[in-house]
Amino acid sequence: MTTSDTFSEITSELIALAVDGDRRAVEKIVRTLQKPIYGVAVRMLLDRVDAEDATQEALIRIITRLAQYRGEAKFSTWAWRIAVRRILDFREERTAAAQRTFDAFANDLAQGRDDEAVPRPEDELLHRQLKVVCSRAMLQCLDGDHRIAFILGEILGFSSDEAAEVLEIEAAAFRKRLSRARTALVEFLSRTCGVFDAKAPCACHRRLDRAITLGRVKRDDLEVRPEEGRNLPGLQAHLSTLSEMHRLTAYYRSDPDPMSKRDFVVTLRTMIHQYKEPPS
């Protein structure tokens, strides 16, 4: 099931109740939308606070425009179009931060790398967290058009027709962007990342001390959980059995779904008009 399929929980009846001011209907819509929208925002923007702000603003726009939804397109397409447009606008507002390049990122990975380090079992969760941080940072080396195409098509599994409709471009143009993004990431991962290709020089245990020093990994702020996914040696072994493009998909989908610490329902209650209590 793709992320867009989860929006099937939002029925026309639920939308009508929300438009009429039913607070519980509004909250159900927000709770359904907040996780997938935040997942796109944090991959597009990297900074978690920026991602939460962009998600919040996207949710407000969707909720306050529900009465404008006429059913000409699927609700998921309509909602994603609003959310993606706000996230892209938010990114443009943050352009003071220069876009990374793959070469600059490769240099950053090489700095402070300890080639004598050995993996310690007690650091397994830290290694997995560093892989998550690194894979998201790598996306910042793509420009915005190619980044959102990769996130929608490769990570979230949208079809080219669905993604093109959300982005309001031709399906052929979307496929071209997605192909270019895949090619760039595969090339970079193949020459740098030891998880993706065992022959590459960078490994999470060789970068961990540097990442902790720079504050990129914090022991008390981990998104990964012991029960979620494979450890890195297991993931590396699995990836080695796949073709390059399937390996890229598995590499990114092995990360846990991004989770925000912000409760958007609580926040939105104070920012949009109060909804009527539903009849008991």
PDB file of C-alpha atoms in Angstrom:
ATOM      1  CA  MET A   1       0.000   0.000   0.000  1.00  0.00           C
ATOM      2  CA  THR A   2       1.367   3.394  -0.937  1.00  0.00           C
ATOM      3  CA  THR A   3       1.195   6.405   1.340  1.00  0.00           C
ATOM      4  CA  SER A   4      -1.530   7.884  -0.847  1.00  0.00           C
ATOM      5  CA  ASP A   5      -3.682   4.793  -0.213  1.00  0.00           C
ATOM      6  CA  THR A   6      -3.819   5.595   3.506  1.00  0.00           C
ATOM      7  CA  PHE A   7      -5.813   8.696   2.597  1.00  0.00           C
ATOM      8  CA  SER A   8      -8.706   6.370   1.697  1.00  0.00           C
ATOM      9  CA  GLU A   9      -9.701   6.655   5.363  1.00  0.00           C
ATOM     10  CA  ILE A  10     -10.804  10.204   4.547  1.00  0.00           C
ATOM     11  CA  THR A  11     -14.239   9.686   3.022  1.00  0.00           C
ATOM     12  CA  SER A  12     -16.585  12.218   1.453  1.00  0.00           C
ATOM     13  CA  GLU A  13     -18.805  11.840   4.519  1.00  0.00           C
ATOM     14  CA  LEU A  14     -15.899  12.678   6.828  1.00  0.00           C
ATOM     15  CA  ILE A  15     -15.021  15.728   4.734  1.00  0.00           C
ATOM     16  CA  ALA A  16     -18.646  16.916   4.827  1.00  0.00           C
ATOM     17  CA  LEU A  17     -18.711  16.602   8.617  1.00  0.00           C
ATOM     18  CA  ALA A  18     -15.461  18.590   8.882  1.00  0.00           C
ATOM     19  CA  VAL A  19     -16.797  21.317   6.601  1.00  0.00           C
ATOM     20  CA  ASP A  20     -19.896  21.520   8.813  1.00  0.00           C
ATOM     21  CA  GLY A  21     -17.652  22.139  11.821  1.00  0.00           C
ATOM     22  CA  ASP A  22     -17.381  18.678  13.393  1.00  0.00           C
ATOM     23  CA  ARG A  23     -14.244  18.900  15.514  1.00  0.00           C
ATOM     24  CA  ARG A  24     -13.703  15.145  15.705  1.00  0.00           C
ATOM     25  CA  ALA A  25     -13.919  14.847  11.919  1.00  0.00           C
ATOM     26  CA  VAL A  26     -11.333  17.594  11.520  1.00  0.00           C
ATOM     27  CA  GLU A  27      -9.021  15.921  14.019  1.00  0.00           C
ATOM     28  CA  LYS A  28      -9.322  12.551  12.258  1.00  0.00           C
ATOM     29  CA  ILE A  29      -8.348  14.187   8.955  1.00  0.00           C
ATOM     30  CA  VAL A  30      -5.361  15.914  10.571  1.00  0.00           C
ATOM     31  CA  ARG A  31      -4.184  12.707  12.258  1.00  0.00           C
ATOM     32  CA  THR A  32      -4.407  10.823   8.954  1.00  0.00           C
ATOM     33  CA  LEU A  33      -2.479  13.461   7.029  1.00  0.00           C
ATOM     34  CA  GLN A  34       0.161  14.581   9.514  1.00  0.00           C
ATOM     35  CA  LYS A  35       2.545  11.606   9.402  1.00  0.00           C
ATOM     36  CA  PRO A  36       2.897  11.255   5.602  1.00  0.00           C
ATOM     37  CA  ILE A  37       3.112  15.011   5.065  1.00  0.00           C
ATOM     38  CA  TYR A  38       5.781  15.355   7.752  1.00  0.00           C
ATOM     39  CA  GLY A  39       7.678  12.464   6.143  1.00  0.00           C
ATOM     40  CA  VAL A  40       7.918  14.413   2.888  1.00  0.00           C
ATOM     41  CA  ALA A  41       8.707  17.700   4.640  1.00  0.00           C
ATOM     42  CA  VAL A  42      11.624  16.376   6.686  1.00  0.00           C
ATOM     43  CA  ARG A  43      13.185  14.745   3.630  1.00  0.00           C
ATOM     44  CA  MET A  44      12.782  17.931   1.611  1.00  0.00           C
ATOM     45  CA  LEU A  45      13.937  20.350   4.303  1.00  0.00           C
ATOM     46  CA  LEU A  46      16.200  18.152   6.512  1.00  0.00           C
ATOM     47  CA  ASP A  47      15.798  20.416   9.570  1.00  0.00           C
ATOM     48  CA  ARG A  48      13.114  18.904  11.792  1.00  0.00           C
ATOM     49  CA  VAL A  49      11.783  22.206  13.123  1.00  0.00           C
ATOM     50  CA  ASP A  50      11.441  23.569   9.583  1.00  0.00           C
ATOM     51  CA  ALA A  51       9.714  20.333   8.578  1.00  0.00           C
ATOM     52  CA  GLU A  52       7.273  20.614  11.475  1.00  0.00           C
ATOM     53  CA  ASP A  53       6.510  24.237  10.617  1.00  0.00           C
ATOM     54  CA  ALA A  54       5.953  23.389   6.953  1.00  0.00           C
ATOM     55  CA  THR A  55       3.727  20.438   7.906  1.00  0.00           C
ATOM     56  CA  GLN A  56       1.697  22.598  10.237  1.00  0.00           C
ATOM     57  CA  GLU A  57       1.175  25.248   7.579  1.00  0.00           C
ATOM     58  CA  ALA A  58       0.261  22.605   4.980  1.00  0.00           C
ATOM     59  CA  LEU A  59      -2.315  21.083   7.337  1.00  0.00           C
ATOM     60  CA  ILE A  60      -3.833  24.478   8.045  1.00  0.00           C
ATOM     61  CA  ARG A  61      -4.146  25.154   4.320  1.00  0.00           C
ATOM     62  CA  ILE A  62      -5.814  21.797   3.707  1.00  0.00           C
ATOM     63  CA  ILE A  63      -8.250  22.085   6.616  1.00  0.00           C
ATOM     64  CA  THR A  64      -9.247  25.654   5.883  1.00  0.00           C
ATOM     65  CA  ARG A  65      -9.834  24.820   2.199  1.00  0.00           C
ATOM     66  CA  LEU A  66     -11.888  21.653   2.664  1.00  0.00           C
ATOM     67  CA  ALA A  67     -15.023  23.453   1.538  1.00  0.00           C
ATOM     68  CA  GLN A  68     -13.292  24.099  -1.805  1.00  0.00           C
ATOM     69  CA  TYR A  69     -12.801  20.383  -2.492  1.00  0.00           C
ATOM     70  CA  ARG A  70     -15.286  19.443  -5.228  1.00  0.00           C
ATOM     71  CA  GLY A  71     -14.245  15.881  -5.948  1.00  0.00           C
ATOM     72  CA  GLU A  72     -12.866  16.507  -9.453  1.00  0.00           C
ATOM     73  CA  ALA A  73      -9.699  14.655  -8.374  1.00  0.00           C
ATOM     74  CA  LYS A  74      -9.093  12.068  -5.652  1.00  0.00           C
ATOM     75  CA  PHE A  75      -8.902  13.665  -2.216  1.00  0.00           C
ATOM     76  CA  SER A  76      -5.374  12.319  -1.789  1.00  0.00           C
ATOM     77  CA  THR A  77      -4.236  14.078  -4.969  1.00  0.00           C
ATOM     78  CA  TRP A  78      -5.944  17.322  -3.976  1.00  0.00           C
ATOM     79  CA  ALA A  79      -4.446  17.257  -0.447  1.00  0.00           C
ATOM     80  CA  TRP A  80      -0.967  16.258  -1.618  1.00  0.00           C
ATOM     81  CA  ARG A  81      -0.976  19.045  -4.185  1.00  0.00           C
ATOM     82  CA  ILE A  82      -1.617  21.626  -1.461  1.00  0.00           C
ATOM     83  CA  ALA A  83       0.922  20.077   0.916  1.00  0.00           C
ATOM     84  CA  VAL A  84       3.711  19.681  -1.638  1.00  0.00           C
ATOM     85  CA  ARG A  85       3.214  23.207  -2.925  1.00  0.00           C
ATOM     86  CA  ARG A  86       3.564  24.582   0.635  1.00  0.00           C
ATOM     87  CA  ILE A  87       6.636  22.466   1.342  1.00  0.00           C
ATOM     88  CA  LEU A  88       8.275  23.609  -1.893  1.00  0.00           C
ATOM     89  CA  ASP A  89       7.426  27.229  -1.108  1.00  0.00           C
ATOM     90  CA  PHE A  90       8.859  26.780   2.388  1.00  0.00           C
ATOM     91  CA  ARG A  91      12.060  25.406   0.868  1.00  0.00           C
ATOM     92  CA  GLU A  92      12.340  28.449  -1.380  1.00  0.00           C
ATOM     93  CA  GLU A  93      11.960  30.687   1.668  1.00  0.00           C
ATOM     94  CA  ARG A  94      14.966  28.915   3.208  1.00  0.00           C
ATOM     95  CA  THR A  95      17.255  29.248   0.176  1.00  0.00           C
ATOM     96  CA  ALA A  96      19.743  31.261   2.202  1.00  0.00           C
ATOM     97  CA  ALA A  97      21.147  27.861   3.101  1.00  0.00           C
ATOM     98  CA  ALA A  98      23.157  26.887   0.041  1.00  0.00           C
ATOM     99  CA  GLN A  99      22.227  23.633  -1.634  1.00  0.00           C
ATOM    100  CA  ARG A 100      24.711  20.866  -0.999  1.00  0.00           C
ATOM    101  CA  THR A 101      26.600  19.278  -3.856  1.00  0.00           C
ATOM    102  CA  PHE A 102      27.547  15.627  -4.054  1.00  0.00           C
ATOM    103  CA  ASP A 103      31.242  16.534  -4.200  1.00  0.00           C
ATOM    104  CA  ALA A 104      30.999  18.739  -1.117  1.00  0.00           C
ATOM    105  CA  PHE A 105      29.089  16.031   0.712  1.00  0.00           C
ATOM    106  CA  ALA A 106      31.709  13.438  -0.232  1.00  0.00           C
ATOM    107  CA  ASN A 107      34.419  15.727   1.191  1.00  0.00           C
ATOM    108  CA  ASP A 108      32.407  16.130   4.376  1.00  0.00           C
ATOM    109  CA  LEU A 109      32.123  12.354   4.739  1.00  0.00           C
ATOM    110  CA  ALA A 110      35.885  11.986   4.320  1.00  0.00           C
ATOM    111  CA  GLN A 111      36.694  14.565   6.992  1.00  0.00           C
ATOM    112  CA  GLY A 112      37.040  13.048  10.418  1.00  0.00           C
ATOM    113  CA  ARG A 113      36.551   9.500   9.182  1.00  0.00           C
ATOM    114  CA  ASP A 114      38.393   7.024  11.368  1.00  0.00           C
ATOM    115  CA  ASP A 115      39.495   4.211   9.075  1.00  0.00           C
ATOM    116  CA  GLU A 116      40.875   2.284  12.077  1.00  0.00           C
ATOM    117  CA  ALA A 117      37.549   2.237  13.922  1.00  0.00           C
ATOM    118  CA  VAL A 118      35.794  -1.075  14.426  1.00  0.00           C
ATOM    119  CA  PRO A 119      32.031  -1.513  14.868  1.00  0.00           C
ATOM    120  CA  ARG A 120      30.948  -1.925  18.473  1.00  0.00           C
ATOM    121  CA  PRO A 121      27.747  -3.924  19.099  1.00  0.00           C
ATOM    122  CA  GLU A 122      26.664  -1.445  21.774  1.00  0.00           C
ATOM    123  CA  ASP A 123      26.636   1.317  19.138  1.00  0.00           C
ATOM    124  CA  GLU A 124      24.285  -0.477  16.746  1.00  0.00           C
ATOM    125  CA  LEU A 125      21.372   1.963  17.218  1.00  0.00           C
ATOM    126  CA  LEU A 126      23.710   4.936  16.825  1.00  0.00           C
ATOM    127  CA  HIS A 127      25.022   3.500  13.562  1.00  0.00           C
ATOM    128  CA  ARG A 128      21.474   3.036  12.294  1.00  0.00           C
ATOM    129  CA  GLN A 129      20.554   6.577  13.333  1.00  0.00           C
ATOM    130  CA  LEU A 130      23.599   7.931  11.512  1.00  0.00           C
ATOM    131  CA  LYS A 131      22.548   6.061   8.378  1.00  0.00           C
ATOM    132  CA  VAL A 132      19.119   7.758   8.582  1.00  0.00           C
ATOM    133  CA  VAL A 133      20.681  11.204   9.046  1.00  0.00           C
ATOM    134  CA  CYS A 134      23.131  10.615   6.201  1.00  0.00           C
ATOM    135  CA  SER A 135      20.528   9.311   3.757  1.00  0.00           C
ATOM    136  CA  ARG A 136      18.334  12.377   4.337  1.00  0.00           C
ATOM    137  CA  ALA A 137      21.273  14.754   4.014  1.00  0.00           C
ATOM    138  CA  MET A 138      22.187  13.079   0.737  1.00  0.00           C
ATOM    139  CA  LEU A 139      18.792  14.052  -0.688  1.00  0.00           C
ATOM    140  CA  GLN A 140      19.735  17.702  -0.187  1.00  0.00           C
ATOM    141  CA  CYS A 141      22.306  17.277  -2.981  1.00  0.00           C
ATOM    142  CA  LEU A 142      19.421  16.987  -5.439  1.00  0.00           C
ATOM    143  CA  ASP A 143      17.679  20.165  -6.511  1.00  0.00           C
ATOM    144  CA  GLY A 144      14.102  20.614  -5.338  1.00  0.00           C
ATOM    145  CA  ASP A 145      12.406  19.250  -8.472  1.00  0.00           C
ATOM    146  CA  HIS A 146      14.441  16.054  -8.496  1.00  0.00           C
ATOM    147  CA  ARG A 147      14.268  15.642  -4.723  1.00  0.00           C
ATOM    148  CA  ILE A 148      10.477  15.767  -4.531  1.00  0.00           C
ATOM    149  CA  ALA A 149      10.253  13.445  -7.549  1.00  0.00           C
ATOM    150  CA  PHE A 150      12.481  10.905  -5.788  1.00  0.00           C
ATOM    151  CA  ILE A 151      10.588  11.157  -2.505  1.00  0.00           C
ATOM    152  CA  LEU A 152       7.184  10.709  -4.120  1.00  0.00           C
ATOM    153  CA  GLY A 153       8.167   8.065  -6.652  1.00  0.00           C
ATOM    154  CA  GLU A 154      10.855   6.037  -4.913  1.00  0.00           C
ATOM    155  CA  ILE A 155      10.293   6.379  -1.181  1.00  0.00           C
ATOM    156  CA  LEU A 156       6.505   6.764  -1.041  1.00  0.00           C
ATOM    157  CA  GLY A 157       5.778   4.608  -4.072  1.00  0.00           C
ATOM    158  CA  PHE A 158       3.516   6.942  -6.048  1.00  0.00           C
ATOM    159  CA  SER A 159       2.868   5.917  -9.633  1.00  0.00           C
ATOM    160  CA  SER A 160       4.158   8.314 -12.276  1.00  0.00           C
ATOM    161  CA  ASP A 161       0.582   9.358 -13.072  1.00  0.00           C
ATOM    162  CA  GLU A 162      -0.238  10.026  -9.393  1.00  0.00           C
ATOM    163  CA  ALA A 163       2.966  11.981  -8.756  1.00  0.00           C
ATOM    164  CA  ALA A 164       2.630  13.960 -11.979  1.00  0.00           C
ATOM    165  CA  GLU A 165      -0.913  14.952 -11.021  1.00  0.00           C
ATOM    166  CA  VAL A 166       0.265  16.115  -7.582  1.00  0.00           C
ATOM    167  CA  LEU A 167       3.136  18.113  -9.094  1.00  0.00           C
ATOM    168  CA  GLU A 168       1.000  19.354 -12.000  1.00  0.00           C
ATOM    169  CA  ILE A 169       3.459  18.219 -14.660  1.00  0.00           C
ATOM    170  CA  GLU A 170       3.347  15.628 -17.442  1.00  0.00           C
ATOM    171  CA  ALA A 171       3.947  12.010 -16.421  1.00  0.00           C
ATOM    172  CA  ALA A 172       6.857  11.811 -18.882  1.00  0.00           C
ATOM    173  CA  ALA A 173       8.519  14.817 -17.231  1.00  0.00           C
ATOM    174  CA  PHE A 174       8.081  13.210 -13.812  1.00  0.00           C
ATOM    175  CA  ARG A 175       9.635   9.941 -14.994  1.00  0.00           C
ATOM    176  CA  LYS A 176      12.613  11.830 -16.406  1.00  0.00           C
ATOM    177  CA  ARG A 177      13.184  13.661 -13.112  1.00  0.00           C
ATOM    178  CA  LEU A 178      12.882  10.444 -11.139  1.00  0.00           C
ATOM    179  CA  SER A 179      15.324   8.649 -13.424  1.00  0.00           C
ATOM    180  CA  ARG A 180      17.894  11.438 -13.113  1.00  0.00           C
ATOM    181  CA  ALA A 181      17.550  11.468  -9.315  1.00  0.00           C
ATOM    182  CA  ARG A 182      17.988   7.698  -9.129  1.00  0.00           C
ATOM    183  CA  THR A 183      21.072   7.781 -11.337  1.00  0.00           C
ATOM    184  CA  ALA A 184      22.717  10.554  -9.302  1.00  0.00           C
ATOM    185  CA  LEU A 185      22.075   8.824  -5.977  1.00  0.00           C
ATOM    186  CA  VAL A 186      23.200   5.394  -7.169  1.00  0.00           C
ATOM    187  CA  GLU A 187      26.441   6.876  -8.511  1.00  0.00           C
ATOM    188  CA  PHE A 188      27.143   8.691  -5.250  1.00  0.00           C
ATOM    189  CA  LEU A 189      26.233   5.799  -2.961  1.00  0.00           C
ATOM    190  CA  SER A 190      28.280   3.333  -5.024  1.00  0.00           C
ATOM    191  CA  ARG A 191      31.484   5.339  -4.585  1.00  0.00           C
ATOM    192  CA  THR A 192      31.007   6.484  -0.986  1.00  0.00           C
ATOM    193  CA  CYS A 193      28.641   4.370   1.145  1.00  0.00           C
ATOM    194  CA  GLY A 194      29.797   1.071   2.608  1.00  0.00           C
ATOM    195  CA  VAL A 195      26.230   0.048   3.429  1.00  0.00           C
ATOM    196  CA  PHE A 196      25.220   0.387  -0.217  1.00  0.00           C
ATOM    197  CA  ASP A 197      28.457  -1.085  -1.591  1.00  0.00           C
ATOM    198  CA  ALA A 198      30.914  -2.920   0.662  1.00  0.00           C
ATOM    199  CA  LYS A 199      33.853  -1.677  -1.441  1.00  0.00           C
ATOM    200  CA  ALA A 200      33.070   1.996  -0.700  1.00  0.00           C
ATOM    201  CA  PRO A 201      35.226   3.728   1.959  1.00  0.00           C
ATOM    202  CA  CYS A 202      32.641   5.287   4.280  1.00  0.00           C
ATOM    203  CA  ALA A 203      31.054   3.256   7.051  1.00  0.00           C
ATOM    204  CA  CYS A 204      28.812   4.453   9.850  1.00  0.00           C
ATOM    205  CA  HIS A 205      31.114   3.186  12.591  1.00  0.00           C
ATOM    206  CA  ARG A 206      33.998   5.128  11.003  1.00  0.00           C
ATOM    207  CA  ARG A 207      31.973   8.345  11.048  1.00  0.00           C
ATOM    208  CA  LEU A 208      30.142   7.950  14.351  1.00  0.00           C
ATOM    209  CA  ASP A 209      32.514   9.851  16.657  1.00  0.00           C
ATOM    210  CA  ARG A 210      32.671  12.757  14.216  1.00  0.00           C
ATOM    211  CA  ALA A 211      28.884  12.807  13.847  1.00  0.00           C
ATOM    212  CA  ILE A 212      28.408  12.882  17.622  1.00  0.00           C
ATOM    213  CA  THR A 213      30.952  15.692  17.975  1.00  0.00           C
ATOM    214  CA  LEU A 214      29.118  17.727  15.318  1.00  0.00           C
ATOM    215  CA  GLY A 215      25.748  17.045  16.965  1.00  0.00           C
ATOM    216  CA  ARG A 216      24.389  15.206  13.945  1.00  0.00           C
ATOM    217  CA  VAL A 217      23.695  12.142  16.072  1.00  0.00           C
ATOM    218  CA  LYS A 218      22.524  12.542  19.653  1.00  0.00           C
ATOM    219  CA  ARG A 219      22.411   9.592  22.001  1.00  0.00           C
ATOM    220  CA  ASP A 220      19.242  10.870  23.682  1.00  0.00           C
ATOM    221  CA  ASP A 221      17.387  11.689  20.454  1.00  0.00           C
ATOM    222  CA  LEU A 222      17.126   8.566  18.312  1.00  0.00           C
ATOM    223  CA  GLU A 223      14.399   7.864  15.769  1.00  0.00           C
ATOM    224  CA  VAL A 224      15.328   4.214  15.282  1.00  0.00           C
ATOM    225  CA  ARG A 225      14.160   1.493  17.643  1.00  0.00           C
ATOM    226  CA  PRO A 226      15.811  -1.882  18.396  1.00  0.00           C
ATOM    227  CA  GLU A 227      12.864  -3.807  16.962  1.00  0.00           C
ATOM    228  CA  GLU A 228      12.722  -1.847  13.709  1.00  0.00           C
ATOM    229  CA  GLY A 229      14.506  -3.179  10.634  1.00  0.00           C
ATOM    230  CA  ARG A 230      17.823  -4.916  10.149  1.00  0.00           C
ATOM    231  CA  ASN A 231      21.126  -3.962  11.710  1.00  0.00           C
ATOM    232  CA  LEU A 232      23.538  -2.436   9.224  1.00  0.00           C
ATOM    233  CA  PRO A 233      25.528  -5.628   8.471  1.00  0.00           C
ATOM    234  CA  GLY A 234      22.214  -7.400   7.805  1.00  0.00           C
ATOM    235  CA  LEU A 235      21.020  -4.554   5.589  1.00  0.00           C
ATOM    236  CA  GLN A 236      24.342  -4.531   3.723  1.00  0.00           C
ATOM    237  CA  ALA A 237      24.078  -8.272   3.100  1.00  0.00           C
ATOM    238  CA  HIS A 238      20.520  -7.877   1.845  1.00  0.00           C
ATOM    239  CA  LEU A 239      21.390  -4.978  -0.458  1.00  0.00           C
ATOM    240  CA  SER A 240      24.271  -6.938  -1.986  1.00  0.00           C
ATOM    241  CA  THR A 241      21.757  -9.413  -3.434  1.00  0.00           C
ATOM    242  CA  LEU A 242      19.809  -6.719  -5.324  1.00  0.00           C
ATOM    243  CA  SER A 243      20.305  -4.865  -8.580  1.00  0.00           C
ATOM    244  CA  GLU A 244      21.474  -1.246  -8.258  1.00  0.00           C
ATOM    245  CA  MET A 245      18.049   0.334  -8.678  1.00  0.00           C
ATOM    246  CA  HIS A 246      16.302  -2.147  -6.393  1.00  0.00           C
ATOM    247  CA  ARG A 247      19.166  -1.626  -3.943  1.00  0.00           C
ATOM    248  CA  LEU A 248      18.481   2.122  -3.946  1.00  0.00           C
ATOM    249  CA  THR A 249      14.798   1.565  -3.164  1.00  0.00           C
ATOM    250  CA  ALA A 250      15.614  -0.847  -0.342  1.00  0.00           C
ATOM    251  CA  TYR A 251      18.314   1.479   1.008  1.00  0.00           C
ATOM    252  CA  TYR A 252      15.857   4.338   1.495  1.00  0.00           C
ATOM    253  CA  ARG A 253      12.846   2.305   2.520  1.00  0.00           C
ATOM    254  CA  SER A 254      14.880   0.612   5.266  1.00  0.00           C
ATOM    255  CA  ASP A 255      14.750   3.861   7.257  1.00  0.00           C
ATOM    256  CA  PRO A 256      11.943   4.233   9.813  1.00  0.00           C
ATOM    257  CA  ASP A 257       9.081   6.528   8.900  1.00  0.00           C
ATOM    258  CA  PRO A 258       9.924  10.016  10.176  1.00  0.00           C
ATOM    259  CA  MET A 259       7.920  10.884  13.279  1.00  0.00           C
ATOM    260  CA  SER A 260       7.361  14.422  14.501  1.00  0.00           C
ATOM    261  CA  LYS A 261       7.354  15.229  18.208  1.00  0.00           C
ATOM    262  CA  ARG A 262       4.781  17.943  17.600  1.00  0.00           C
ATOM    263  CA  ASP A 263       1.079  17.128  18.086  1.00  0.00           C
ATOM    264  CA  PHE A 264      -0.411  18.955  15.128  1.00  0.00           C
ATOM    265  CA  VAL A 265      -3.984  18.433  16.329  1.00  0.00           C
ATOM    266  CA  VAL A 266      -3.273  20.302  19.549  1.00  0.00           C
ATOM    267  CA  THR A 267      -1.424  23.029  17.676  1.00  0.00           C
ATOM    268  CA  LEU A 268      -4.122  23.478  15.065  1.00  0.00           C
ATOM    269  CA  ARG A 269      -6.852  23.781  17.676  1.00  0.00           C
ATOM    270  CA  THR A 270      -5.320  27.083  18.713  1.00  0.00           C
ATOM    271  CA  MET A 271      -4.717  28.351  15.174  1.00  0.00           C
ATOM    272  CA  ILE A 272      -7.922  27.708  13.249  1.00  0.00           C
ATOM    273  CA  HIS A 273     -11.523  28.407  14.169  1.00  0.00           C
ATOM    274  CA  GLN A 274     -13.192  26.280  16.837  1.00  0.00           C
ATOM    275  CA  TYR A 275     -15.316  23.485  15.470  1.00  0.00           C
ATOM    276  CA  LYS A 276     -18.719  22.518  16.793  1.00  0.00           C
ATOM    277  CA  GLU A 277     -18.939  19.516  19.041  1.00  0.00           C
ATOM    278  CA  PRO A 278     -20.540  16.573  17.199  1.00  0.00           C
ATOM    279  CA  PRO A 279     -23.938  15.459  18.476  1.00  0.00           C
ATOM    280  CA  SER A 280     -23.707  12.871  21.226  1.00  0.00           C
TER     281      SER A 280
END
